[in-house]
Amino acid sequence: METTLFEALGGEPVIRRIVDAFYDRIDKSTVFRSMFPADLAETRTKTFEFLVGWTGGPQLYMEKYGHPRLRMRHMPFPIGTVERNEWMRCMSEAVTEVGVDPKAGRAFFDSLWKTADFLRNKPEGT
Ligand code: HEM
């Protein structure tokens, strides 16, 4: 049986800690503070549920909300290279803070990077 990224990262408790460490940074980010809601509790839970399923664990997000349609859902927010890089900085620091198996951490980071890049929706230089 092949191990999922979900298992390699350490399952739900580790993903919850990564998401919390990530939103603690989003909360303090000058790039993001006005883009995200003041109260991040629901956003934390939704992102946790999404990442559990996305890494190969139980489909918690899909069961509640259906297909995430990430690109469409991010359209209201202007996302360019700066925002992509800032999102990845927050995530990279969160993963480092929590501490995961290095191979699993790299695979997680690479997949997130591809998705973050795909979510860019504004012309450069604006
Ligand atoms: C590229 C930079 C990104 C920016 C600036 C960004 C920004 C946002 C914002 C502002 C929200 C709305 C929060 C709320 O109203 O609760 C959101 C929601 C969300 N984002 Fe992102 N995001 C980025 C990348 C990503 C990536 C790479 C993923 C997944 C791999 C992701 C997954 C989600 C999910 C699951 C939600 C919740 C959707 C829902 O409301 O059901 N985002 N994001």
PDB file of N, CA and C in Angstrom, residues 7-90:
ATOM      1  N   GLU A   7      -0.680  10.835   5.558  1.00  0.00           N
ATOM      2  CA  GLU A   7      -0.053   9.996   6.593  1.00  0.00           C
ATOM      3  C   GLU A   7       1.396  10.410   6.835  1.00  0.00           C
ATOM      4  N   ALA A   8       2.119  10.682   5.737  1.00  0.00           N
ATOM      5  CA  ALA A   8       3.542  11.036   5.861  1.00  0.00           C
ATOM      6  C   ALA A   8       3.735  12.327   6.657  1.00  0.00           C
ATOM      7  N   LEU A   9       2.774  13.235   6.552  1.00  0.00           N
ATOM      8  CA  LEU A   9       2.882  14.502   7.296  1.00  0.00           C
ATOM      9  C   LEU A   9       2.563  14.314   8.779  1.00  0.00           C
ATOM     10  N   GLY A  10       1.777  13.298   9.083  1.00  0.00           N
ATOM     11  CA  GLY A  10       1.412  13.050  10.488  1.00  0.00           C
ATOM     12  C   GLY A  10      -0.078  13.157  10.760  1.00  0.00           C
ATOM     13  N   GLY A  11      -0.890  13.155   9.689  1.00  0.00           N
ATOM     14  CA  GLY A  11      -2.347  13.112   9.866  1.00  0.00           C
ATOM     15  C   GLY A  11      -2.966  14.404  10.369  1.00  0.00           C
ATOM     16  N   GLU A  12      -4.200  14.277  10.831  1.00  0.00           N
ATOM     17  CA  GLU A  12      -4.998  15.458  11.207  1.00  0.00           C
ATOM     18  C   GLU A  12      -4.349  16.355  12.269  1.00  0.00           C
ATOM     19  N   PRO A  13      -3.753  15.803  13.348  1.00  0.00           N
ATOM     20  CA  PRO A  13      -3.192  16.707  14.372  1.00  0.00           C
ATOM     21  C   PRO A  13      -2.089  17.609  13.820  1.00  0.00           C
ATOM     22  N   VAL A  14      -1.251  17.064  12.939  1.00  0.00           N
ATOM     23  CA  VAL A  14      -0.143  17.851  12.379  1.00  0.00           C
ATOM     24  C   VAL A  14      -0.681  18.885  11.391  1.00  0.00           C
ATOM     25  N   ILE A  15      -1.647  18.504  10.580  1.00  0.00           N
ATOM     26  CA  ILE A  15      -2.212  19.458   9.613  1.00  0.00           C
ATOM     27  C   ILE A  15      -2.919  20.593  10.358  1.00  0.00           C
ATOM     28  N   ARG A  16      -3.580  20.262  11.442  1.00  0.00           N
ATOM     29  CA  ARG A  16      -4.232  21.313  12.247  1.00  0.00           C
ATOM     30  C   ARG A  16      -3.188  22.301  12.780  1.00  0.00           C
ATOM     31  N   ARG A  17      -2.056  21.766  13.245  1.00  0.00           N
ATOM     32  CA  ARG A  17      -1.020  22.654  13.783  1.00  0.00           C
ATOM     33  C   ARG A  17      -0.404  23.524  12.692  1.00  0.00           C
ATOM     34  N   ILE A  18      -0.216  22.931  11.504  1.00  0.00           N
ATOM     35  CA  ILE A  18       0.333  23.711  10.379  1.00  0.00           C
ATOM     36  C   ILE A  18      -0.636  24.853  10.027  1.00  0.00           C
ATOM     37  N   VAL A  19      -1.925  24.528   9.932  1.00  0.00           N
ATOM     38  CA  VAL A  19      -2.925  25.538   9.564  1.00  0.00           C
ATOM     39  C   VAL A  19      -2.962  26.651  10.614  1.00  0.00           C
ATOM     40  N   ASP A  20      -2.884  26.298  11.879  1.00  0.00           N
ATOM     41  CA  ASP A  20      -2.906  27.323  12.931  1.00  0.00           C
ATOM     42  C   ASP A  20      -1.660  28.211  12.865  1.00  0.00           C
ATOM     43  N   ALA A  21      -0.499  27.599  12.678  1.00  0.00           N
ATOM     44  CA  ALA A  21       0.744  28.382  12.577  1.00  0.00           C
ATOM     45  C   ALA A  21       0.709  29.273  11.327  1.00  0.00           C
ATOM     46  N   PHE A  22       0.093  28.762  10.264  1.00  0.00           N
ATOM     47  CA  PHE A  22      -0.039  29.515   9.011  1.00  0.00           C
ATOM     48  C   PHE A  22      -0.929  30.748   9.211  1.00  0.00           C
ATOM     49  N   TYR A  23      -2.116  30.568   9.800  1.00  0.00           N
ATOM     50  CA  TYR A  23      -3.019  31.708   9.969  1.00  0.00           C
ATOM     51  C   TYR A  23      -2.530  32.703  11.026  1.00  0.00           C
ATOM     52  N   ASP A  24      -1.712  32.245  11.968  1.00  0.00           N
ATOM     53  CA  ASP A  24      -1.094  33.204  12.892  1.00  0.00           C
ATOM     54  C   ASP A  24      -0.223  34.180  12.097  1.00  0.00           C
ATOM     55  N   ARG A  25       0.402  33.683  11.026  1.00  0.00           N
ATOM     56  CA  ARG A  25       1.228  34.561  10.187  1.00  0.00           C
ATOM     57  C   ARG A  25       0.378  35.419   9.250  1.00  0.00           C
ATOM     58  N   ILE A  26      -0.652  34.819   8.663  1.00  0.00           N
ATOM     59  CA  ILE A  26      -1.570  35.588   7.808  1.00  0.00           C
ATOM     60  C   ILE A  26      -2.125  36.780   8.604  1.00  0.00           C
ATOM     61  N   ASP A  27      -2.472  36.493   9.855  1.00  0.00           N
ATOM     62  CA  ASP A  27      -3.043  37.492  10.747  1.00  0.00           C
ATOM     63  C   ASP A  27      -2.112  38.697  10.931  1.00  0.00           C
ATOM     64  N   LYS A  28      -0.807  38.434  10.887  1.00  0.00           N
ATOM     65  CA  LYS A  28       0.177  39.505  11.127  1.00  0.00           C
ATOM     66  C   LYS A  28       0.738  40.084   9.830  1.00  0.00           C
ATOM     67  N   SER A  29       0.327  39.507   8.684  1.00  0.00           N
ATOM     68  CA  SER A  29       0.912  39.909   7.406  1.00  0.00           C
ATOM     69  C   SER A  29       0.324  41.227   6.913  1.00  0.00           C
ATOM     70  N   THR A  30       1.178  42.195   6.626  1.00  0.00           N
ATOM     71  CA  THR A  30       0.690  43.486   6.133  1.00  0.00           C
ATOM     72  C   THR A  30       0.083  43.327   4.732  1.00  0.00           C
ATOM     73  N   VAL A  31       0.542  42.337   3.972  1.00  0.00           N
ATOM     74  CA  VAL A  31      -0.013  42.089   2.635  1.00  0.00           C
ATOM     75  C   VAL A  31      -1.446  41.568   2.754  1.00  0.00           C
ATOM     76  N   PHE A  32      -1.708  40.747   3.768  1.00  0.00           N
ATOM     77  CA  PHE A  32      -2.975  40.008   3.819  1.00  0.00           C
ATOM     78  C   PHE A  32      -4.004  40.488   4.827  1.00  0.00           C
ATOM     79  N   ARG A  33      -3.597  41.293   5.795  1.00  0.00           N
ATOM     80  CA  ARG A  33      -4.530  41.538   6.899  1.00  0.00           C
ATOM     81  C   ARG A  33      -5.885  42.052   6.429  1.00  0.00           C
ATOM     82  N   SER A  34      -5.912  42.908   5.396  1.00  0.00           N
ATOM     83  CA  SER A  34      -7.208  43.450   4.961  1.00  0.00           C
ATOM     84  C   SER A  34      -7.946  42.509   3.999  1.00  0.00           C
ATOM     85  N   MET A  35      -7.242  41.531   3.435  1.00  0.00           N
ATOM     86  CA  MET A  35      -7.877  40.623   2.474  1.00  0.00           C
ATOM     87  C   MET A  35      -8.691  39.540   3.177  1.00  0.00           C
ATOM     88  N   PHE A  36      -8.230  39.136   4.361  1.00  0.00           N
ATOM     89  CA  PHE A  36      -8.882  38.053   5.093  1.00  0.00           C
ATOM     90  C   PHE A  36      -9.863  38.613   6.128  1.00  0.00           C
ATOM     91  N   PRO A  37     -10.877  37.800   6.502  1.00  0.00           N
ATOM     92  CA  PRO A  37     -11.820  38.281   7.516  1.00  0.00           C
ATOM     93  C   PRO A  37     -11.123  38.563   8.852  1.00  0.00           C
ATOM     94  N   ALA A  38     -11.700  39.467   9.654  1.00  0.00           N
ATOM     95  CA  ALA A  38     -11.106  39.820  10.950  1.00  0.00           C
ATOM     96  C   ALA A  38     -11.019  38.583  11.845  1.00  0.00           C
ATOM     97  N   ASP A  39     -12.091  37.799  11.845  1.00  0.00           N
ATOM     98  CA  ASP A  39     -12.106  36.577  12.642  1.00  0.00           C
ATOM     99  C   ASP A  39     -11.756  35.402  11.730  1.00  0.00           C
ATOM    100  N   LEU A  40     -10.611  34.787  12.002  1.00  0.00           N
ATOM    101  CA  LEU A  40     -10.114  33.743  11.097  1.00  0.00           C
ATOM    102  C   LEU A  40     -10.566  32.329  11.491  1.00  0.00           C
ATOM    103  N   ALA A  41     -11.417  32.215  12.515  1.00  0.00           N
ATOM    104  CA  ALA A  41     -11.768  30.884  13.030  1.00  0.00           C
ATOM    105  C   ALA A  41     -12.353  29.975  11.943  1.00  0.00           C
ATOM    106  N   GLU A  42     -13.318  30.497  11.176  1.00  0.00           N
ATOM    107  CA  GLU A  42     -13.965  29.673  10.161  1.00  0.00           C
ATOM    108  C   GLU A  42     -13.005  29.361   9.004  1.00  0.00           C
ATOM    109  N   THR A  43     -12.201  30.359   8.658  1.00  0.00           N
ATOM    110  CA  THR A  43     -11.228  30.168   7.577  1.00  0.00           C
ATOM    111  C   THR A  43     -10.212  29.090   7.977  1.00  0.00           C
ATOM    112  N   ARG A  44      -9.787  29.123   9.233  1.00  0.00           N
ATOM    113  CA  ARG A  44      -8.852  28.091   9.733  1.00  0.00           C
ATOM    114  C   ARG A  44      -9.461  26.706   9.584  1.00  0.00           C
ATOM    115  N   THR A  45     -10.713  26.567  10.011  1.00  0.00           N
ATOM    116  CA  THR A  45     -11.354  25.248   9.969  1.00  0.00           C
ATOM    117  C   THR A  45     -11.538  24.772   8.531  1.00  0.00           C
ATOM    118  N   LYS A  46     -11.985  25.677   7.665  1.00  0.00           N
ATOM    119  CA  LYS A  46     -12.203  25.283   6.262  1.00  0.00           C
ATOM    120  C   LYS A  46     -10.902  24.871   5.590  1.00  0.00           C
ATOM    121  N   THR A  47      -9.838  25.630   5.850  1.00  0.00           N
ATOM    122  CA  THR A  47      -8.549  25.297   5.220  1.00  0.00           C
ATOM    123  C   THR A  47      -8.028  23.972   5.763  1.00  0.00           C
ATOM    124  N   PHE A  48      -8.190  23.748   7.069  1.00  0.00           N
ATOM    125  CA  PHE A  48      -7.816  22.466   7.670  1.00  0.00           C
ATOM    126  C   PHE A  48      -8.573  21.327   6.985  1.00  0.00           C
ATOM    127  N   GLU A  49      -9.898  21.468   6.888  1.00  0.00           N
ATOM    128  CA  GLU A  49     -10.713  20.400   6.287  1.00  0.00           C
ATOM    129  C   GLU A  49     -10.297  20.160   4.835  1.00  0.00           C
ATOM    130  N   PHE A  50     -10.015  21.256   4.135  1.00  0.00           N
ATOM    131  CA  PHE A  50      -9.604  21.122   2.749  1.00  0.00           C
ATOM    132  C   PHE A  50      -8.265  20.385   2.635  1.00  0.00           C
ATOM    133  N   LEU A  51      -7.274  20.798   3.435  1.00  0.00           N
ATOM    134  CA  LEU A  51      -5.928  20.214   3.298  1.00  0.00           C
ATOM    135  C   LEU A  51      -5.884  18.747   3.718  1.00  0.00           C
ATOM    136  N   VAL A  52      -6.737  18.347   4.647  1.00  0.00           N
ATOM    137  CA  VAL A  52      -6.824  16.926   5.027  1.00  0.00           C
ATOM    138  C   VAL A  52      -7.189  16.091   3.794  1.00  0.00           C
ATOM    139  N   GLY A  53      -8.218  16.520   3.075  1.00  0.00           N
ATOM    140  CA  GLY A  53      -8.654  15.777   1.890  1.00  0.00           C
ATOM    141  C   GLY A  53      -7.661  15.889   0.734  1.00  0.00           C
ATOM    142  N   TRP A  54      -7.119  17.076   0.578  1.00  0.00           N
ATOM    143  CA  TRP A  54      -6.216  17.373  -0.553  1.00  0.00           C
ATOM    144  C   TRP A  54      -4.934  16.553  -0.464  1.00  0.00           C
ATOM    145  N   THR A  55      -4.488  16.222   0.766  1.00  0.00           N
ATOM    146  CA  THR A  55      -3.268  15.433   0.944  1.00  0.00           C
ATOM    147  C   THR A  55      -3.562  13.921   0.938  1.00  0.00           C
ATOM    148  N   GLY A  56      -4.836  13.560   0.798  1.00  0.00           N
ATOM    149  CA  GLY A  56      -5.169  12.140   0.688  1.00  0.00           C
ATOM    150  C   GLY A  56      -5.858  11.555   1.908  1.00  0.00           C
ATOM    151  N   GLY A  57      -6.245  12.397   2.860  1.00  0.00           N
ATOM    152  CA  GLY A  57      -7.002  11.942   4.029  1.00  0.00           C
ATOM    153  C   GLY A  57      -8.500  12.013   3.764  1.00  0.00           C
ATOM    154  N   PRO A  58      -9.314  11.912   4.806  1.00  0.00           N
ATOM    155  CA  PRO A  58     -10.774  11.983   4.641  1.00  0.00           C
ATOM    156  C   PRO A  58     -11.219  13.288   3.981  1.00  0.00           C
ATOM    157  N   GLN A  59     -12.231  13.186   3.115  1.00  0.00           N
ATOM    158  CA  GLN A  59     -12.673  14.347   2.329  1.00  0.00           C
ATOM    159  C   GLN A  59     -13.610  15.245   3.147  1.00  0.00           C
ATOM    160  N   LEU A  60     -13.091  15.804   4.227  1.00  0.00           N
ATOM    161  CA  LEU A  60     -13.922  16.572   5.160  1.00  0.00           C
ATOM    162  C   LEU A  60     -14.555  17.796   4.493  1.00  0.00           C
ATOM    163  N   TYR A  61     -13.781  18.505   3.692  1.00  0.00           N
ATOM    164  CA  TYR A  61     -14.282  19.729   3.050  1.00  0.00           C
ATOM    165  C   TYR A  61     -15.362  19.390   2.021  1.00  0.00           C
ATOM    166  N   MET A  62     -15.049  18.442   1.124  1.00  0.00           N
ATOM    167  CA  MET A  62     -15.969  18.049   0.038  1.00  0.00           C
ATOM    168  C   MET A  62     -17.311  17.571   0.587  1.00  0.00           C
ATOM    169  N   GLU A  63     -17.258  16.819   1.701  1.00  0.00           N
ATOM    170  CA  GLU A  63     -18.503  16.297   2.284  1.00  0.00           C
ATOM    171  C   GLU A  63     -19.411  17.431   2.750  1.00  0.00           C
ATOM    172  N   LYS A  64     -18.807  18.511   3.222  1.00  0.00           N
ATOM    173  CA  LYS A  64     -19.613  19.637   3.722  1.00  0.00           C
ATOM    174  C   LYS A  64     -20.002  20.629   2.639  1.00  0.00           C
ATOM    175  N   TYR A  65     -19.036  20.944   1.766  1.00  0.00           N
ATOM    176  CA  TYR A  65     -19.241  22.085   0.858  1.00  0.00           C
ATOM    177  C   TYR A  65     -19.219  21.717  -0.617  1.00  0.00           C
ATOM    178  N   GLY A  66     -18.931  20.465  -0.944  1.00  0.00           N
ATOM    179  CA  GLY A  66     -18.801  20.085  -2.352  1.00  0.00           C
ATOM    180  C   GLY A  66     -17.428  20.461  -2.889  1.00  0.00           C
ATOM    181  N   HIS A  67     -17.304  20.434  -4.206  1.00  0.00           N
ATOM    182  CA  HIS A  67     -16.010  20.714  -4.840  1.00  0.00           C
ATOM    183  C   HIS A  67     -15.543  22.124  -4.480  1.00  0.00           C
ATOM    184  N   PRO A  68     -14.259  22.274  -4.098  1.00  0.00           N
ATOM    185  CA  PRO A  68     -13.802  23.604  -3.641  1.00  0.00           C
ATOM    186  C   PRO A  68     -13.711  24.678  -4.732  1.00  0.00           C
ATOM    187  N   ARG A  69     -13.588  24.299  -5.984  1.00  0.00           N
ATOM    188  CA  ARG A  69     -13.483  25.277  -7.085  1.00  0.00           C
ATOM    189  C   ARG A  69     -12.584  26.450  -6.670  1.00  0.00           C
ATOM    190  N   LEU A  70     -11.344  26.097  -6.351  1.00  0.00           N
ATOM    191  CA  LEU A  70     -10.431  27.064  -5.738  1.00  0.00           C
ATOM    192  C   LEU A  70     -10.200  28.309  -6.576  1.00  0.00           C
ATOM    193  N   ARG A  71     -10.037  28.120  -7.888  1.00  0.00           N
ATOM    194  CA  ARG A  71      -9.714  29.295  -8.710  1.00  0.00           C
ATOM    195  C   ARG A  71     -10.878  30.289  -8.704  1.00  0.00           C
ATOM    196  N   MET A  72     -12.076  29.744  -8.877  1.00  0.00           N
ATOM    197  CA  MET A  72     -13.259  30.608  -8.867  1.00  0.00           C
ATOM    198  C   MET A  72     -13.423  31.288  -7.500  1.00  0.00           C
ATOM    199  N   ARG A  73     -13.216  30.521  -6.428  1.00  0.00           N
ATOM    200  CA  ARG A  73     -13.401  31.035  -5.073  1.00  0.00           C
ATOM    201  C   ARG A  73     -12.393  32.129  -4.709  1.00  0.00           C
ATOM    202  N   HIS A  74     -11.248  32.126  -5.398  1.00  0.00           N
ATOM    203  CA  HIS A  74     -10.227  33.137  -5.100  1.00  0.00           C
ATOM    204  C   HIS A  74     -10.328  34.366  -6.008  1.00  0.00           C
ATOM    205  N   MET A  75     -11.227  34.319  -6.996  1.00  0.00           N
ATOM    206  CA  MET A  75     -11.348  35.437  -7.944  1.00  0.00           C
ATOM    207  C   MET A  75     -11.637  36.789  -7.279  1.00  0.00           C
ATOM    208  N   PRO A  76     -12.430  36.824  -6.191  1.00  0.00           N
ATOM    209  CA  PRO A  76     -12.686  38.140  -5.577  1.00  0.00           C
ATOM    210  C   PRO A  76     -11.432  38.790  -4.988  1.00  0.00           C
ATOM    211  N   PHE A  77     -10.359  38.005  -4.816  1.00  0.00           N
ATOM    212  CA  PHE A  77      -9.151  38.543  -4.174  1.00  0.00           C
ATOM    213  C   PHE A  77      -8.057  38.708  -5.217  1.00  0.00           C
ATOM    214  N   PRO A  78      -7.460  39.910  -5.301  1.00  0.00           N
ATOM    215  CA  PRO A  78      -6.388  40.114  -6.282  1.00  0.00           C
ATOM    216  C   PRO A  78      -5.134  39.338  -5.864  1.00  0.00           C
ATOM    217  N   ILE A  79      -4.767  38.338  -6.646  1.00  0.00           N
ATOM    218  CA  ILE A  79      -3.597  37.509  -6.326  1.00  0.00           C
ATOM    219  C   ILE A  79      -2.585  37.603  -7.463  1.00  0.00           C
ATOM    220  N   GLY A  80      -1.429  38.183  -7.155  1.00  0.00           N
ATOM    221  CA  GLY A  80      -0.324  38.252  -8.115  1.00  0.00           C
ATOM    222  C   GLY A  80       0.880  37.543  -7.518  1.00  0.00           C
ATOM    223  N   THR A  81       2.057  37.825  -8.081  1.00  0.00           N
ATOM    224  CA  THR A  81       3.280  37.161  -7.609  1.00  0.00           C
ATOM    225  C   THR A  81       3.571  37.495  -6.146  1.00  0.00           C
ATOM    226  N   VAL A  82       3.358  38.758  -5.770  1.00  0.00           N
ATOM    227  CA  VAL A  82       3.635  39.180  -4.390  1.00  0.00           C
ATOM    228  C   VAL A  82       2.775  38.384  -3.405  1.00  0.00           C
ATOM    229  N   GLU A  83       1.473  38.273  -3.725  1.00  0.00           N
ATOM    230  CA  GLU A  83       0.549  37.572  -2.828  1.00  0.00           C
ATOM    231  C   GLU A  83       0.874  36.073  -2.803  1.00  0.00           C
ATOM    232  N   ARG A  84       1.180  35.507  -3.977  1.00  0.00           N
ATOM    233  CA  ARG A  84       1.556  34.088  -4.028  1.00  0.00           C
ATOM    234  C   ARG A  84       2.772  33.831  -3.126  1.00  0.00           C
ATOM    235  N   ASN A  85       3.782  34.686  -3.274  1.00  0.00           N
ATOM    236  CA  ASN A  85       5.015  34.487  -2.505  1.00  0.00           C
ATOM    237  C   ASN A  85       4.790  34.691  -1.007  1.00  0.00           C
ATOM    238  N   GLU A  86       3.955  35.643  -0.669  1.00  0.00           N
ATOM    239  CA  GLU A  86       3.673  35.904   0.752  1.00  0.00           C
ATOM    240  C   GLU A  86       2.892  34.730   1.362  1.00  0.00           C
ATOM    241  N   TRP A  87       1.942  34.201   0.608  1.00  0.00           N
ATOM    242  CA  TRP A  87       1.169  33.021   1.066  1.00  0.00           C
ATOM    243  C   TRP A  87       2.131  31.852   1.306  1.00  0.00           C
ATOM    244  N   MET A  88       3.039  31.641   0.362  1.00  0.00           N
ATOM    245  CA  MET A  88       4.001  30.535   0.490  1.00  0.00           C
ATOM    246  C   MET A  88       4.992  30.774   1.628  1.00  0.00           C
ATOM    247  N   ARG A  89       5.363  32.033   1.867  1.00  0.00           N
ATOM    248  CA  ARG A  89       6.252  32.324   3.005  1.00  0.00           C
ATOM    249  C   ARG A  89       5.569  31.929   4.311  1.00  0.00           C
ATOM    250  N   CYS A  90       4.304  32.334   4.463  1.00  0.00           N
ATOM    251  CA  CYS A  90       3.557  31.991   5.683  1.00  0.00           C
ATOM    252  C   CYS A  90       3.464  30.477   5.837  1.00  0.00           C
TER     253      CYS A  90
END
